[in-house]
Amino acid sequence: MFNVSRRLVVPDSVRVHRYQSLPELAPSILFFSGGSALNKISRQLKRYTHHSIHMVTPFDSGGSSAKLRQAFDMPAVGDLRSRIMALADETVLGQPDVFDLFSYRLAHDMSDEQLWQEFSQLTDGSHVLMQPIVAPMKSLIKAQLARLQAHLPEDFDLRGASVGNLIISGGYLGNQQLLDPIIFLFSRLVKTLGEVTTIVDETHHLGVRLTSGECILGQHLITGKECRPLSSPIEEIWLNHGLTENHPISAQVPEDRRQNIEQADIICYPPGSFFTSVVANLLVSGVSEAIVANPNPKLYLPNLGEDPEQKGWSIMARIEYLLRLMLGSPELNRQTPVLNWILLDSNYDYGEVDELQLQLWGVTVVKADLIRNKPDRYDEQQVVEALLSFA
């Protein structure tokens, strides 16, 4: 086997232009993510490559996903839905209408009778958002909603329900309680320019232990977005069975996901909630081994601004945590790398970045202009151009 090296230029305008000209032949970038942090970048990325792979966590226990999870003991589908729509081919006829439907939420201030009436209008196709949807998409959506309607408990609370989540949940119930078939089908129908999948098709939850000794179960209680921020830093995180008691559980990465990880041209640990979006993917058995088996570039693009989950965790501590989680010791990263590069904005203050220590761990810092107008937000275009330069 021969190793070929090249000079890294970030951004590499020649490569970026080549990929934009032929996105169907562009490299595959695999993201370990969850939540909405990557959606805007994904909308830009699909202009340059049709081969991005998004490993999304199905462990969310908040929002409208929580009600569906409680009713049907199913994985969370909200992050899947939003990423699929972010990657949908916007040139397809009727795509804006589908996007509007999947993004629509039922009102919080309507009576139960009014909510069920509107849900029935969606199911029979008479709703104003259903009328512009064309076949075969319209028939498929109606079938999934009808199936869900037949299974919903009479006391199910429709307030704030995401219609996209309801549609996918109906498909889940109609496919032997498996997410993969309905995600594949909808991805084909909206012509997703990339691949979106859960890291596992399981109904697990997340649990954490804080440095104070307190244990918290449920992603919605960990993120600090739907409730008060954590009182002390996270010390440990695990997959948990249910939300009522500490019951750590393991999960094995499916073979098709493992192959995607091993074969991706670039692996990216992207911006997003550090523990519940990025680290949660890495808790699944077999993921770290698949990352090690991939010889291609692996990079970390840290968050900007405040992530409540990162309370007490400096950027160096987060990097060390990732290496220890996957390898047991940061020093082993030189021989069996799970992380090669840290991609940073040239001017943003991430806190102390010890480049000498990172070099000892086999990690190199690369800086580029990644922020344009908003000081706490990455510019999607500049991030995409930087990421593709590593391929």
Tab-separated table of C-alpha atoms in Angstrom:
chain	number	residue	atom	x	y	z
A	1	MET	CA	0.000	0.000	0.000
A	2	PHE	CA	1.260	3.466	-0.914
A	3	ASN	CA	0.454	6.653	0.981
A	4	VAL	CA	0.110	9.728	-1.218
A	5	SER	CA	0.497	13.132	0.415
A	6	ARG	CA	-0.338	16.578	-0.936
A	7	ARG	CA	-0.102	20.172	0.158
A	8	LEU	CA	-3.269	21.205	1.997
A	9	VAL	CA	-4.772	24.535	0.955
A	10	VAL	CA	-7.866	25.766	2.841
A	11	PRO	CA	-9.951	26.821	1.068
A	12	ASP	CA	-8.827	25.094	-2.123
A	13	SER	CA	-10.684	27.051	-4.817
A	14	VAL	CA	-9.694	24.647	-7.600
A	15	ARG	CA	-11.147	21.632	-5.812
A	16	VAL	CA	-14.235	23.523	-4.699
A	17	HIS	CA	-14.966	24.679	-8.249
A	18	ARG	CA	-14.490	21.137	-9.552
A	19	TYR	CA	-16.953	19.713	-7.034
A	20	GLN	CA	-19.508	22.436	-7.716
A	21	SER	CA	-19.313	21.629	-11.425
A	22	LEU	CA	-19.887	17.903	-10.843
A	23	PRO	CA	-21.488	17.408	-7.399
A	24	GLU	CA	-22.615	13.902	-8.348
A	25	LEU	CA	-18.916	12.928	-8.559
A	26	ALA	CA	-17.775	14.885	-5.495
A	27	PRO	CA	-16.410	13.231	-2.330
A	28	SER	CA	-18.446	11.890	0.557
A	29	ILE	CA	-18.346	13.779	3.855
A	30	LEU	CA	-19.750	11.940	6.860
A	31	PHE	CA	-21.107	13.927	9.798
A	32	PHE	CA	-21.845	12.652	13.288
A	33	SER	CA	-24.619	15.010	14.241
A	34	GLY	CA	-28.078	15.663	15.549
A	35	GLY	CA	-30.241	18.688	16.109
A	36	SER	CA	-30.530	21.606	13.731
A	37	ALA	CA	-27.019	23.069	13.993
A	38	LEU	CA	-25.889	21.546	10.694
A	39	ASN	CA	-29.023	22.182	8.623
A	40	LYS	CA	-27.943	25.503	7.090
A	41	ILE	CA	-24.527	24.101	6.232
A	42	SER	CA	-26.250	21.071	4.684
A	43	ARG	CA	-28.355	23.287	2.414
A	44	GLN	CA	-25.156	24.848	1.094
A	45	LEU	CA	-23.236	21.577	0.953
A	46	LYS	CA	-25.682	19.899	-1.449
A	47	ARG	CA	-24.612	22.367	-4.148
A	48	TYR	CA	-21.115	20.837	-4.060
A	49	THR	CA	-21.594	17.162	-3.272
A	50	HIS	CA	-24.491	14.746	-3.483
A	51	HIS	CA	-22.650	12.239	-1.316
A	52	SER	CA	-22.725	13.686	2.185
A	53	ILE	CA	-23.736	11.193	4.876
A	54	HIS	CA	-25.498	12.340	8.033
A	55	MET	CA	-25.487	10.018	11.042
A	56	VAL	CA	-28.256	11.506	13.189
A	57	THR	CA	-28.974	10.587	16.791
A	58	PRO	CA	-32.523	9.257	17.469
A	59	PHE	CA	-32.374	9.857	21.225
A	60	ASP	CA	-34.158	13.227	21.557
A	61	SER	CA	-36.775	13.213	24.314
A	62	GLY	CA	-38.171	16.725	23.924
A	63	GLY	CA	-40.444	18.691	21.617
A	64	SER	CA	-43.137	17.003	19.570
A	65	SER	CA	-40.922	13.917	19.208
A	66	ALA	CA	-41.392	13.245	22.919
A	67	LYS	CA	-45.163	12.752	22.597
A	68	LEU	CA	-44.741	10.323	19.706
A	69	ARG	CA	-42.009	8.431	21.552
A	70	GLN	CA	-44.248	8.060	24.591
A	71	ALA	CA	-47.207	6.910	22.512
A	72	PHE	CA	-45.389	4.362	20.339
A	73	ASP	CA	-42.041	3.613	22.059
A	74	MET	CA	-40.209	4.750	18.944
A	75	PRO	CA	-36.978	6.603	18.117
A	76	ALA	CA	-37.035	10.389	17.787
A	77	VAL	CA	-37.658	11.485	14.192
A	78	GLY	CA	-37.532	15.298	14.324
A	79	ASP	CA	-33.841	15.660	13.521
A	80	LEU	CA	-34.138	13.122	10.708
A	81	ARG	CA	-37.024	15.029	9.186
A	82	SER	CA	-35.299	18.406	9.302
A	83	ARG	CA	-32.047	17.068	7.818
A	84	ILE	CA	-33.860	15.266	4.990
A	85	MET	CA	-35.622	18.478	4.052
A	86	ALA	CA	-32.374	20.466	4.293
A	87	LEU	CA	-30.818	18.126	1.725
A	88	ALA	CA	-33.872	17.859	-0.551
A	89	ASP	CA	-33.391	18.801	-4.204
A	90	GLU	CA	-34.985	22.246	-4.403
A	91	THR	CA	-35.213	22.089	-8.208
A	92	VAL	CA	-37.831	19.310	-8.119
A	93	LEU	CA	-41.329	20.464	-9.090
A	94	GLY	CA	-43.492	21.027	-6.013
A	95	GLN	CA	-40.593	20.805	-3.555
A	96	PRO	CA	-41.420	24.094	-1.748
A	97	ASP	CA	-44.926	22.766	-1.080
A	98	VAL	CA	-43.569	19.561	0.448
A	99	PHE	CA	-41.098	21.558	2.540
A	100	ASP	CA	-43.897	23.804	3.840
A	101	LEU	CA	-45.992	20.764	4.767
A	102	PHE	CA	-43.193	18.911	6.552
A	103	SER	CA	-42.186	22.076	8.424
A	104	TYR	CA	-45.721	22.970	9.532
A	105	ARG	CA	-46.699	22.663	13.188
A	106	LEU	CA	-50.184	22.513	14.616
A	107	ALA	CA	-51.058	25.452	16.839
A	108	HIS	CA	-50.514	25.539	20.596
A	109	ASP	CA	-53.584	27.676	21.298
A	110	MET	CA	-56.359	25.665	19.600
A	111	SER	CA	-58.916	23.442	21.299
A	112	ASP	CA	-58.620	19.654	21.074
A	113	GLU	CA	-61.602	19.593	18.741
A	114	GLN	CA	-60.018	22.139	16.403
A	115	LEU	CA	-56.689	20.275	16.425
A	116	TRP	CA	-58.265	16.935	15.547
A	117	GLN	CA	-60.329	18.600	12.844
A	118	GLU	CA	-57.194	20.065	11.258
A	119	PHE	CA	-55.414	16.718	11.546
A	120	SER	CA	-58.356	15.066	9.752
A	121	GLN	CA	-58.086	17.649	6.971
A	122	LEU	CA	-54.427	16.763	6.555
A	123	THR	CA	-55.301	13.075	6.477
A	124	ASP	CA	-58.043	13.352	3.842
A	125	GLY	CA	-56.044	15.802	1.713
A	126	SER	CA	-58.408	18.779	2.011
A	127	HIS	CA	-56.014	20.895	4.099
A	128	VAL	CA	-54.680	23.987	2.321
A	129	LEU	CA	-51.115	22.669	2.634
A	130	MET	CA	-52.063	19.312	1.108
A	131	GLN	CA	-53.833	20.677	-1.952
A	132	PRO	CA	-50.696	21.654	-3.949
A	133	ILE	CA	-48.906	18.330	-3.225
A	134	VAL	CA	-48.795	16.209	-6.375
A	135	ALA	CA	-48.995	12.442	-6.835
A	136	PRO	CA	-47.525	10.067	-5.867
A	137	MET	CA	-46.296	12.068	-2.875
A	138	LYS	CA	-49.810	13.150	-1.878
A	139	SER	CA	-51.173	9.593	-1.794
A	140	LEU	CA	-48.180	8.389	0.186
A	141	ILE	CA	-48.520	11.157	2.764
A	142	LYS	CA	-52.250	10.563	3.164
A	143	ALA	CA	-51.633	6.846	3.715
A	144	GLN	CA	-49.065	7.484	6.463
A	145	LEU	CA	-51.291	10.009	8.229
A	146	ALA	CA	-54.306	7.696	8.011
A	147	ARG	CA	-52.301	4.879	9.548
A	148	LEU	CA	-51.112	7.146	12.335
A	149	GLN	CA	-54.648	8.419	12.945
A	150	ALA	CA	-55.852	4.840	13.390
A	151	HIS	CA	-53.219	4.200	16.075
A	152	LEU	CA	-53.126	7.491	17.976
A	153	PRO	CA	-54.454	7.307	21.547
A	154	GLU	CA	-57.664	9.275	22.049
A	155	ASP	CA	-55.938	11.559	24.547
A	156	PHE	CA	-52.917	12.268	22.321
A	157	ASP	CA	-51.952	15.940	22.558
A	158	LEU	CA	-51.590	17.403	19.062
A	159	ARG	CA	-50.558	20.857	20.270
A	160	GLY	CA	-47.363	21.929	18.514
A	161	ALA	CA	-47.094	18.649	16.615
A	162	SER	CA	-44.775	18.688	13.603
A	163	VAL	CA	-46.656	17.389	10.555
A	164	GLY	CA	-43.423	15.988	9.160
A	165	ASN	CA	-42.900	14.003	12.356
A	166	LEU	CA	-46.484	12.718	12.179
A	167	ILE	CA	-46.012	11.555	8.582
A	168	ILE	CA	-42.762	9.722	9.330
A	169	SER	CA	-44.304	8.159	12.450
A	170	GLY	CA	-47.153	6.757	10.367
A	171	GLY	CA	-44.584	5.218	8.053
A	172	TYR	CA	-42.740	3.772	11.043
A	173	LEU	CA	-45.917	2.050	12.237
A	174	GLY	CA	-46.550	0.701	8.746
A	175	ASN	CA	-43.066	-0.782	8.337
A	176	GLN	CA	-42.928	-3.181	11.281
A	177	GLN	CA	-41.763	-0.338	13.537
A	178	LEU	CA	-38.596	0.235	11.514
A	179	LEU	CA	-37.414	3.708	10.543
A	180	ASP	CA	-35.024	2.804	7.738
A	181	PRO	CA	-37.645	1.835	5.111
A	182	ILE	CA	-39.738	5.005	5.455
A	183	ILE	CA	-36.667	7.265	5.644
A	184	PHE	CA	-35.342	5.659	2.465
A	185	LEU	CA	-38.689	6.089	0.720
A	186	PHE	CA	-39.148	9.753	1.605
A	187	SER	CA	-35.512	10.501	0.798
A	188	ARG	CA	-36.077	9.111	-2.695
A	189	LEU	CA	-39.334	10.993	-3.191
A	190	VAL	CA	-37.875	14.395	-2.260
A	191	LYS	CA	-34.630	13.471	-4.030
A	192	THR	CA	-32.366	14.019	-1.055
A	193	LEU	CA	-28.925	15.054	-2.323
A	194	GLY	CA	-27.090	13.015	0.274
A	195	GLU	CA	-27.890	10.248	2.747
A	196	VAL	CA	-29.602	10.705	6.104
A	197	THR	CA	-29.845	7.878	8.610
A	198	THR	CA	-29.930	7.263	12.330
A	199	ILE	CA	-26.770	5.900	13.902
A	200	VAL	CA	-29.013	3.058	15.177
A	201	ASP	CA	-32.701	2.284	14.691
A	202	GLU	CA	-33.320	1.969	18.436
A	203	THR	CA	-35.551	3.566	21.076
A	204	HIS	CA	-32.847	4.394	23.624
A	205	HIS	CA	-32.477	7.596	25.629
A	206	LEU	CA	-29.486	9.486	27.017
A	207	GLY	CA	-28.320	9.752	30.597
A	208	VAL	CA	-25.581	11.870	32.157
A	209	ARG	CA	-23.861	12.165	35.499
A	210	LEU	CA	-22.711	15.625	36.557
A	211	THR	CA	-19.580	16.391	38.545
A	212	SER	CA	-21.925	17.112	41.468
A	213	GLY	CA	-23.030	13.471	41.388
A	214	GLU	CA	-26.515	14.267	40.080
A	215	CYS	CA	-27.847	11.969	37.348
A	216	ILE	CA	-30.147	13.304	34.634
A	217	LEU	CA	-32.128	11.178	32.189
A	218	GLY	CA	-33.493	12.536	28.914
A	219	GLN	CA	-31.859	14.664	26.242
A	220	HIS	CA	-34.380	17.476	26.729
A	221	LEU	CA	-33.183	17.884	30.322
A	222	ILE	CA	-29.500	17.792	29.336
A	223	THR	CA	-29.287	20.338	26.525
A	224	GLY	CA	-30.260	23.338	28.648
A	225	LYS	CA	-32.570	24.580	25.881
A	226	GLU	CA	-36.012	23.382	27.025
A	227	CYS	CA	-35.294	23.730	30.734
A	228	ARG	CA	-32.778	25.324	33.074
A	229	PRO	CA	-29.082	24.865	32.191
A	230	LEU	CA	-27.127	22.177	33.996
A	231	SER	CA	-25.989	23.123	37.485
A	232	SER	CA	-22.533	21.579	37.061
A	233	PRO	CA	-20.434	20.093	34.227
A	234	ILE	CA	-21.182	16.742	32.625
A	235	GLU	CA	-18.820	14.017	33.807
A	236	GLU	CA	-20.229	10.927	32.082
A	237	ILE	CA	-22.799	10.138	29.380
A	238	TRP	CA	-24.425	6.844	28.406
A	239	LEU	CA	-27.267	5.275	26.451
A	240	ASN	CA	-30.152	4.536	28.794
A	241	HIS	CA	-33.199	2.283	28.688
A	242	GLY	CA	-36.162	4.528	29.428
A	243	LEU	CA	-36.457	7.731	31.413
A	244	THR	CA	-37.492	6.509	34.846
A	245	GLU	CA	-34.311	4.957	36.262
A	246	ASN	CA	-30.607	4.577	35.534
A	247	HIS	CA	-30.365	1.583	33.237
A	248	PRO	CA	-27.300	1.845	30.957
A	249	ILE	CA	-27.685	-0.121	27.758
A	250	SER	CA	-25.500	-0.908	24.762
A	251	ALA	CA	-26.225	-0.678	21.053
A	252	GLN	CA	-24.338	-2.055	18.059
A	253	VAL	CA	-23.800	-0.038	14.903
A	254	PRO	CA	-25.550	-1.733	11.935
A	255	GLU	CA	-23.359	-3.078	9.154
A	256	ASP	CA	-24.443	-0.530	6.540
A	257	ARG	CA	-23.608	2.368	8.873
A	258	ARG	CA	-20.261	0.792	9.713
A	259	GLN	CA	-19.380	0.549	6.037
A	260	ASN	CA	-20.365	4.174	5.461
A	261	ILE	CA	-18.045	5.264	8.267
A	262	GLU	CA	-15.155	3.139	7.025
A	263	GLN	CA	-15.468	4.345	3.427
A	264	ALA	CA	-16.216	8.078	3.774
A	265	ASP	CA	-13.742	10.450	2.119
A	266	ILE	CA	-13.919	12.817	5.097
A	267	ILE	CA	-15.253	12.328	8.632
A	268	CYS	CA	-16.393	15.466	10.446
A	269	TYR	CA	-17.317	15.989	14.099
A	270	PRO	CA	-19.403	19.110	13.419
A	271	PRO	CA	-20.877	22.009	15.378
A	272	GLY	CA	-23.849	21.069	17.514
A	273	SER	CA	-24.599	20.093	21.087
A	274	PHE	CA	-21.311	18.461	22.061
A	275	PHE	CA	-22.562	15.602	24.218
A	276	THR	CA	-26.093	14.900	22.958
A	277	SER	CA	-25.373	15.358	19.237
A	278	VAL	CA	-21.719	14.508	18.594
A	279	VAL	CA	-20.637	12.278	21.486
A	280	ALA	CA	-23.970	10.405	21.549
A	281	ASN	CA	-23.180	8.910	18.133
A	282	LEU	CA	-19.829	7.672	19.408
A	283	LEU	CA	-21.421	5.760	22.313
A	284	VAL	CA	-22.663	3.109	19.886
A	285	SER	CA	-20.438	0.021	19.838
A	286	GLY	CA	-18.442	-0.407	16.659
A	287	VAL	CA	-18.417	3.265	15.680
A	288	SER	CA	-14.932	4.005	17.046
A	289	GLU	CA	-13.507	0.901	15.379
A	290	ALA	CA	-15.025	1.928	12.050
A	291	ILE	CA	-13.509	5.412	12.386
A	292	VAL	CA	-10.086	3.904	13.084
A	293	ALA	CA	-10.434	1.681	10.009
A	294	ASN	CA	-10.970	4.718	7.769
A	295	PRO	CA	-7.601	6.106	6.542
A	296	ASN	CA	-9.048	9.400	5.274
A	297	PRO	CA	-9.082	12.854	6.939
A	298	LYS	CA	-11.004	13.200	10.195
A	299	LEU	CA	-11.638	16.679	11.521
A	300	TYR	CA	-13.376	18.517	14.342
A	301	LEU	CA	-15.138	21.840	13.757
A	302	PRO	CA	-15.953	23.171	17.251
A	303	ASN	CA	-19.002	25.145	18.291
A	304	LEU	CA	-19.155	28.902	18.368
A	305	GLY	CA	-20.976	30.775	21.103
A	306	GLU	CA	-22.404	29.128	24.192
A	307	ASP	CA	-23.358	25.460	24.303
A	308	PRO	CA	-24.908	24.762	27.733
A	309	GLU	CA	-23.656	21.169	27.548
A	310	GLN	CA	-20.048	22.397	27.339
A	311	LYS	CA	-20.195	24.052	30.763
A	312	GLY	CA	-16.746	23.540	32.291
A	313	TRP	CA	-15.304	21.942	29.134
A	314	SER	CA	-12.557	23.880	27.352
A	315	ILE	CA	-11.764	23.120	23.721
A	316	MET	CA	-8.655	21.165	24.772
A	317	ALA	CA	-10.698	19.176	27.290
A	318	ARG	CA	-13.277	18.342	24.610
A	319	ILE	CA	-10.611	17.155	22.180
A	320	GLU	CA	-8.996	15.010	24.856
A	321	TYR	CA	-12.422	13.612	25.787
A	322	LEU	CA	-13.113	12.557	22.189
A	323	LEU	CA	-9.749	10.795	21.953
A	324	ARG	CA	-10.158	9.030	25.309
A	325	LEU	CA	-13.716	7.978	24.501
A	326	MET	CA	-12.736	6.352	21.214
A	327	LEU	CA	-9.202	5.136	21.965
A	328	GLY	CA	-8.802	4.993	25.736
A	329	SER	CA	-5.780	7.317	25.606
A	330	PRO	CA	-5.079	10.470	23.537
A	331	GLU	CA	-1.536	9.291	22.794
A	332	LEU	CA	-2.888	6.330	20.804
A	333	ASN	CA	-4.280	8.756	18.232
A	334	ARG	CA	-0.840	8.971	16.597
A	335	GLN	CA	-0.905	5.270	15.690
A	336	THR	CA	-4.642	4.738	15.186
A	337	PRO	CA	-6.053	8.184	14.431
A	338	VAL	CA	-9.686	9.046	14.995
A	339	LEU	CA	-8.906	12.756	14.616
A	340	ASN	CA	-6.308	14.412	12.366
A	341	TRP	CA	-7.359	18.041	12.134
A	342	ILE	CA	-8.998	20.811	14.142
A	343	LEU	CA	-10.595	23.365	11.817
A	344	LEU	CA	-10.782	26.814	13.423
A	345	ASP	CA	-11.739	30.291	12.309
A	346	SER	CA	-8.684	32.514	11.953
A	347	ASN	CA	-9.919	35.216	14.333
A	348	TYR	CA	-12.433	33.654	16.735
A	349	ASP	CA	-11.409	33.166	20.373
A	350	TYR	CA	-11.975	29.491	21.192
A	351	GLY	CA	-10.017	29.729	24.422
A	352	GLU	CA	-6.535	28.286	24.854
A	353	VAL	CA	-5.534	25.960	22.012
A	354	ASP	CA	-2.278	24.153	22.900
A	355	GLU	CA	-0.967	23.322	19.437
A	356	LEU	CA	2.159	21.616	20.816
A	357	GLN	CA	0.065	19.244	22.927
A	358	LEU	CA	-2.217	18.577	19.979
A	359	GLN	CA	0.796	17.703	17.829
A	360	LEU	CA	1.885	15.193	20.460
A	361	TRP	CA	-1.558	13.623	20.091
A	362	GLY	CA	-1.256	13.596	16.294
A	363	VAL	CA	-3.709	16.447	15.726
A	364	THR	CA	-2.967	19.488	13.531
A	365	VAL	CA	-4.685	22.870	13.749
A	366	VAL	CA	-5.870	24.417	10.477
A	367	LYS	CA	-7.173	27.983	10.443
A	368	ALA	CA	-9.323	29.631	7.789
A	369	ASP	CA	-11.811	32.479	7.487
A	370	LEU	CA	-15.053	30.760	8.506
A	371	ILE	CA	-17.042	33.684	9.940
A	372	ARG	CA	-18.394	36.530	7.851
A	373	ASN	CA	-21.294	38.616	9.195
A	374	LYS	CA	-22.359	37.122	12.533
A	375	PRO	CA	-19.585	36.787	15.148
A	376	ASP	CA	-21.097	33.685	16.767
A	377	ARG	CA	-22.165	31.896	13.557
A	378	TYR	CA	-20.124	30.093	10.953
A	379	ASP	CA	-20.673	31.248	7.380
A	380	GLU	CA	-22.136	28.223	5.598
A	381	GLN	CA	-20.421	28.910	2.277
A	382	GLN	CA	-16.985	29.336	3.828
A	383	VAL	CA	-17.364	26.231	5.985
A	384	VAL	CA	-18.377	24.099	3.009
A	385	GLU	CA	-15.427	25.321	0.949
A	386	ALA	CA	-13.061	24.597	3.835
A	387	LEU	CA	-14.434	21.102	4.459
A	388	LEU	CA	-14.233	20.086	0.807
A	389	SER	CA	-10.597	21.207	0.668
A	390	PHE	CA	-9.631	18.218	2.835
A	391	ALA	CA	-10.832	15.653	0.263
